[in-house]
CSV table of C-alpha atoms in Angstrom, one decimal:
chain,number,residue,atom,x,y,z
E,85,UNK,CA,19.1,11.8,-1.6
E,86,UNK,CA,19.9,8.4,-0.7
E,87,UNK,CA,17.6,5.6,-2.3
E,88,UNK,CA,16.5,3.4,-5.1
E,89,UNK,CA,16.9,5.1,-8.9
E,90,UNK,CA,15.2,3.1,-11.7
E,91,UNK,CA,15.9,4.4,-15.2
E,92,UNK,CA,13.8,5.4,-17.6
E,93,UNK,CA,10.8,6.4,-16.2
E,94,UNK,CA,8.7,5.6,-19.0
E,95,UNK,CA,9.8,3.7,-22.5
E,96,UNK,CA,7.3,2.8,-25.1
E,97,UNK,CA,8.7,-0.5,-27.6
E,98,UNK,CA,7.7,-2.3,-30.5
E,99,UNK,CA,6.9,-6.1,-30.3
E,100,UNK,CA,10.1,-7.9,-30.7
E,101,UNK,CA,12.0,-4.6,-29.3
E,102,UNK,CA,15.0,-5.2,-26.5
E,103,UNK,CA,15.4,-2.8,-23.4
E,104,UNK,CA,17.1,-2.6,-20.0
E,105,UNK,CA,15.6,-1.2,-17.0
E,106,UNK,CA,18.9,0.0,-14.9
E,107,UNK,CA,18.3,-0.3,-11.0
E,108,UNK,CA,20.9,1.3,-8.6
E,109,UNK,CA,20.8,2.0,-4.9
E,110,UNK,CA,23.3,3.7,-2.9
E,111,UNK,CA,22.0,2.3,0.8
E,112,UNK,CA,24.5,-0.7,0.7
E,113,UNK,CA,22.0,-3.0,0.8
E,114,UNK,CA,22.7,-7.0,0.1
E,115,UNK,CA,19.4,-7.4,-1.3
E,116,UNK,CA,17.8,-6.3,-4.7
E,117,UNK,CA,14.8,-7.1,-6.6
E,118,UNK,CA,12.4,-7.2,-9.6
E,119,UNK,CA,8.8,-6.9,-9.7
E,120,UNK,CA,5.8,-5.5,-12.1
E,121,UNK,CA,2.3,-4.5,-11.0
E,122,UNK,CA,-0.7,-4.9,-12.8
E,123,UNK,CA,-3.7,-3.4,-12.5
E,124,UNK,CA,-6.2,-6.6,-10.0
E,125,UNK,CA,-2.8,-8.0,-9.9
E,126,UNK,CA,-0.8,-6.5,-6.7
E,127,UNK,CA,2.9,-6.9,-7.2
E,128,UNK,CA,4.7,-9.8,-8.5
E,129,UNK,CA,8.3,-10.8,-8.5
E,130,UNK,CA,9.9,-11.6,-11.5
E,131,UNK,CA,13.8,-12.4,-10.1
E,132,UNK,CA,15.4,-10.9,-6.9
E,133,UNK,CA,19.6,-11.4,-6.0
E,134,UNK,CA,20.2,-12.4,-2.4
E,135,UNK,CA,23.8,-11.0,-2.8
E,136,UNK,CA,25.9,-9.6,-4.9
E,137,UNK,CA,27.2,-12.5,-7.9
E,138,UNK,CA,23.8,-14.5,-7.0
E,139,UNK,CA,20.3,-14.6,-8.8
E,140,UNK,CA,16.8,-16.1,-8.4
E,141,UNK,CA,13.8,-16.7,-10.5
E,142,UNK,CA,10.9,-15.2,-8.8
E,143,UNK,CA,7.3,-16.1,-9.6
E,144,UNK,CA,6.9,-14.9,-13.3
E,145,UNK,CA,10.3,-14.8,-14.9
E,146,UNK,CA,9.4,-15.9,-18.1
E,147,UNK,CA,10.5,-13.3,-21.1
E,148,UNK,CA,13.4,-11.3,-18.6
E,149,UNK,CA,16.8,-12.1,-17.8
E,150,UNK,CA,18.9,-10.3,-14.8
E,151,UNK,CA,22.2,-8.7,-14.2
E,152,UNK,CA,23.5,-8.1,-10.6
E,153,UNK,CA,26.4,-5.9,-12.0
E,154,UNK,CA,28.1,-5.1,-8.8
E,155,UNK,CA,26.5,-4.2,-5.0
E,156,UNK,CA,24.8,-0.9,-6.1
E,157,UNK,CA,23.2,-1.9,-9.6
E,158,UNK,CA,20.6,-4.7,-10.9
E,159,UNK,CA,19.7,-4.7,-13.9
E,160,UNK,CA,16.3,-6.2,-15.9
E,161,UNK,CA,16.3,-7.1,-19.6
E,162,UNK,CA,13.3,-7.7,-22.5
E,163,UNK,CA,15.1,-9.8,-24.7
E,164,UNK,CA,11.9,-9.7,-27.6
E,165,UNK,CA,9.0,-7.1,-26.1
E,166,UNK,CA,5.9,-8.3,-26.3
E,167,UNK,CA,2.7,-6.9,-25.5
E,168,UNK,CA,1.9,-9.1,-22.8
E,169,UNK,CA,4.6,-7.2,-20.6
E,170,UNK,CA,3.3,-3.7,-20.9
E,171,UNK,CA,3.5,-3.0,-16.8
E,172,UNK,CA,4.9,-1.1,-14.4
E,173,UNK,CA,8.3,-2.2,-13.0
E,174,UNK,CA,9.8,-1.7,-9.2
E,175,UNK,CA,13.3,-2.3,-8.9
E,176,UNK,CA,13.4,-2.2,-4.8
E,177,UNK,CA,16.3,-3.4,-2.0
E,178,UNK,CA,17.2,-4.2,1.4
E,179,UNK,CA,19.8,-4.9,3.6
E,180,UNK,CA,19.6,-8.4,3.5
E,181,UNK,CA,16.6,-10.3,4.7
E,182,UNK,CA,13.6,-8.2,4.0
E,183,UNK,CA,12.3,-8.3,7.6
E,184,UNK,CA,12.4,-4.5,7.6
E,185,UNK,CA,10.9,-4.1,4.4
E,186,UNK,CA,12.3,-2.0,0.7
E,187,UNK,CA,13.5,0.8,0.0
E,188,UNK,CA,11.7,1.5,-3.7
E,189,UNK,CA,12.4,2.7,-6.6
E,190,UNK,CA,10.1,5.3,-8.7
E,191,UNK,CA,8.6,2.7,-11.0
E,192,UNK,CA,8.9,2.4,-14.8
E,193,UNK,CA,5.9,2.4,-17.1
E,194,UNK,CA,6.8,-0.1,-19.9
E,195,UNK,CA,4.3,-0.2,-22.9
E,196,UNK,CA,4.9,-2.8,-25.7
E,197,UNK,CA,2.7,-2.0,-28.7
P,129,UNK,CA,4.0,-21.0,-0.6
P,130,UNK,CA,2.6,-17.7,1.3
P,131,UNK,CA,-0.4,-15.9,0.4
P,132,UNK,CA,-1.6,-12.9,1.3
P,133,UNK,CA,-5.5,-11.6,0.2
P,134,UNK,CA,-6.8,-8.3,0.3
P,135,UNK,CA,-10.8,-8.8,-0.4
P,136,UNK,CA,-12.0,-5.1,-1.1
P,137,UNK,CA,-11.1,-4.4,-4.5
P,138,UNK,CA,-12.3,-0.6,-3.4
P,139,UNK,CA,-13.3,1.5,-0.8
P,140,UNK,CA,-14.8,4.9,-0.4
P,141,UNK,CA,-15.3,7.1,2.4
P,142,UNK,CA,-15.9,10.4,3.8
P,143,UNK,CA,-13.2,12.7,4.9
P,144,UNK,CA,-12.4,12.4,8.7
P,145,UNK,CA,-14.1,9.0,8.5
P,146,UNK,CA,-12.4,6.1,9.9
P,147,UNK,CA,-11.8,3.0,7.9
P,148,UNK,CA,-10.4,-0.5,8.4
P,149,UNK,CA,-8.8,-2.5,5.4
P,150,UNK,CA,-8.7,-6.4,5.7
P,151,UNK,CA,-5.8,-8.6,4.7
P,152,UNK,CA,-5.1,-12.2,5.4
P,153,UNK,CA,-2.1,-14.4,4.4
P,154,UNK,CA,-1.6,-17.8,4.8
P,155,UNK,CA,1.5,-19.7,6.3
P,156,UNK,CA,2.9,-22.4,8.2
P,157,UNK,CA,5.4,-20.5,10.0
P,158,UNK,CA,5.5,-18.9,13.4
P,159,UNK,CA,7.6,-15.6,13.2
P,160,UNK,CA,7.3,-13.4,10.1
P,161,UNK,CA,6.5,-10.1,9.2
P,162,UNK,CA,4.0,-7.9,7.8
P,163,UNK,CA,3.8,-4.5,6.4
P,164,UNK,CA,1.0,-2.1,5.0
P,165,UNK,CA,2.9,-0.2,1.9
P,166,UNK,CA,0.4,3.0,0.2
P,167,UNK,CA,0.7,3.8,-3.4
P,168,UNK,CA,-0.5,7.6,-3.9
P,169,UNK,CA,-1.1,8.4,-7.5
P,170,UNK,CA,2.7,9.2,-7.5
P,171,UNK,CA,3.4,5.5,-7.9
P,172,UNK,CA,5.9,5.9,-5.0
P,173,UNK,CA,5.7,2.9,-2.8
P,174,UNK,CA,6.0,4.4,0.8
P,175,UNK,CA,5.9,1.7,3.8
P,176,UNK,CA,3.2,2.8,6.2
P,177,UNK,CA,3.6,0.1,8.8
P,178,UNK,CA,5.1,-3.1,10.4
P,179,UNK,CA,4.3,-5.8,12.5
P,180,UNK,CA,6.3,-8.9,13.8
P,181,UNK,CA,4.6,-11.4,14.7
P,182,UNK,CA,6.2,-12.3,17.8
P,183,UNK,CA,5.0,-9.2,19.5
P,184,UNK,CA,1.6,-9.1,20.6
P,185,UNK,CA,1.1,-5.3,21.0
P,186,UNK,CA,-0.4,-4.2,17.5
P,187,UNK,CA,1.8,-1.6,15.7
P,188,UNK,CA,0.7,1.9,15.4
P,189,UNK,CA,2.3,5.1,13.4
P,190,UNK,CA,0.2,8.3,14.2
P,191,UNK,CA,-3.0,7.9,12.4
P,192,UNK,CA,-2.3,4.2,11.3
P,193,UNK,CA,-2.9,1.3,13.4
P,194,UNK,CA,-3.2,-2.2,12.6
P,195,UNK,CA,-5.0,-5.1,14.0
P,196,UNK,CA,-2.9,-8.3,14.0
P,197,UNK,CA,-5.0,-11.3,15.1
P,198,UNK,CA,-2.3,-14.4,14.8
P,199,UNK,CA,-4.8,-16.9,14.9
P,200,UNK,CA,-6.9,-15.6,12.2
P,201,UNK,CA,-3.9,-14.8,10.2
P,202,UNK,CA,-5.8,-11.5,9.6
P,203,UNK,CA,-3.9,-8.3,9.2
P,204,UNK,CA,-6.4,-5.0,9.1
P,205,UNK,CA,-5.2,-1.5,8.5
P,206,UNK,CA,-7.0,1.4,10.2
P,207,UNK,CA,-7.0,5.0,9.3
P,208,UNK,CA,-8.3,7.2,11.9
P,209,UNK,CA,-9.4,11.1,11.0
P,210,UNK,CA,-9.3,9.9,7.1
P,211,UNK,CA,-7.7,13.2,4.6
P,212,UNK,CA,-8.1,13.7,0.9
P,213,UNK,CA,-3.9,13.3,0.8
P,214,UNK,CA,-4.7,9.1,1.9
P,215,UNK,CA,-6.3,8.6,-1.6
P,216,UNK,CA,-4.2,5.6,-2.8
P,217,UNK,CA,-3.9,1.8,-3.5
P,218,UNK,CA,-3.4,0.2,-0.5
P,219,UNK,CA,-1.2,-3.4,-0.1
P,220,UNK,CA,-0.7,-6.0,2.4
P,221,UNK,CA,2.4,-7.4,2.4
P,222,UNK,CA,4.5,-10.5,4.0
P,223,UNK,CA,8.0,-12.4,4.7
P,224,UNK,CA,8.8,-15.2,6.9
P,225,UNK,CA,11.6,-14.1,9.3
P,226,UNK,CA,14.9,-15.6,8.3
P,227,UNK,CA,13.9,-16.8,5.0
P,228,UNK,CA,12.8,-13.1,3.5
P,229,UNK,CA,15.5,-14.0,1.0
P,230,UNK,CA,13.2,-14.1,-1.8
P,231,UNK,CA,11.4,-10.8,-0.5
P,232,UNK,CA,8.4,-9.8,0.2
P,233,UNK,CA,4.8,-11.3,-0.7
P,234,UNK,CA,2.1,-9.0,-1.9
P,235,UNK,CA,-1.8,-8.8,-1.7
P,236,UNK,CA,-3.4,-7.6,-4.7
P,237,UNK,CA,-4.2,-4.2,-3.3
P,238,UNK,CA,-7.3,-1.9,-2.0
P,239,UNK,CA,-8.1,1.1,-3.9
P,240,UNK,CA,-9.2,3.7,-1.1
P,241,UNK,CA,-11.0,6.7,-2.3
P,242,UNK,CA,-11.2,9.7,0.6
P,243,UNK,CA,-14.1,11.7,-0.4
P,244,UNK,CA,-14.4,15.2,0.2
């Protein structure tokens, strides 16, 4: 089915641990982005790419870089895991401008002990 | 910068009640967009509804219908003939039109509880 697929699903690391999250969508969408909900929190973007071969801070980017490897895949890395980013993570899209809205992914449940 | 409030933390009600959930959002523009996006325990989020703001007629999707009052800035969500399968969290959300580059603004989210 066409859509958003996020990879892993869940991951459990160790302070000081590295991991990506791998985003790809298949809806040729322009648009892709990063965000992590916390519970009281809502959702919260931590970098989004406009286009493919650009990316943007969001509003808590602190402790992640980005990779906009090609149209299809965006990709979110924890350089050094800390416990303060145990969340769930919603790698989402859209065509361009998000006037319609995202297509999301499933979510990954990070934990960082 | 855009904000967007949700005020009920949580909500409860009977089944085949109806039930209105309040969001505002704050902005200095004059055409945007706003959706209502549920979160069933799945996690999936599935848009439910969306409004642009240039159109006065309030959106509506079978049992969903919103109340858009521009000059409030208020956004409400109701659920007619509530069912045990709307059980979810609940959030507003917002872009400016043209400048959605940077996405989509969320409320923090109502919990609704449908009780048997």
């Amino acid at each position: 089915n066409a859509g958003v697929t996020q990879t892993p699903k869940f991951q459990v690391l160790k302070t000081g641990q590295s991991m990506t999250l791998q985003c790809a969508q298949d809806m040729n969408h322009n648009s892709m982005y990063w965000y992590r909900q916390d519970p009281g929190m809502g959702l919260r973007l931590i970098y989004y790419s406009a286009s493919e071969g650009t990316t943007d801070k969001g509003e808590v980017p602190n402790g992640y870089n980005v990779s906009r490897l090609n149209k299809r895949e965006f990709s979110l890395r924890l350089e050094s895991a800390a416990p303060s980013q145990t969340s769930v993570y919603f790698c989402a899209s859209s065509e361009g401008l998000a006037n319609y809205g995202y297509t999301f992914g499933s979510g990954t449940r990070l934990t960082v002990v | 910068a855009q904000t967007v409030t949700q005020s009920q933390p949580e909500m409860s009600v009977q089944e085949a009640e109806t039930v209105t959930l309040s969001c505002t959002y704050d902005t200095s523009e004059s055409n945007y967009y706003l959706f209502w996006y549920k979160q069933p325990p799945s996690r999936q989020m599935i848009l439910v509804i969306r409004q642009e703001a240039y159109k006065q007629q309030n959106a509506t999707e079978n049992r969903f219908s919103v109340n858009f009052q521009k000059a409030a800035k208020s956004f409400s969500l109701k659920i007619s003939d509530s069912q045990l399968g709307d059980t979810a969290m609940y959030f507003c959300a917002f872009t400016e039109r043209g400048g959605g580059a940077d996405g989509l603004t969320f409320g923090k989210g109502t919990h609704l509880i449908i009780q048997p």
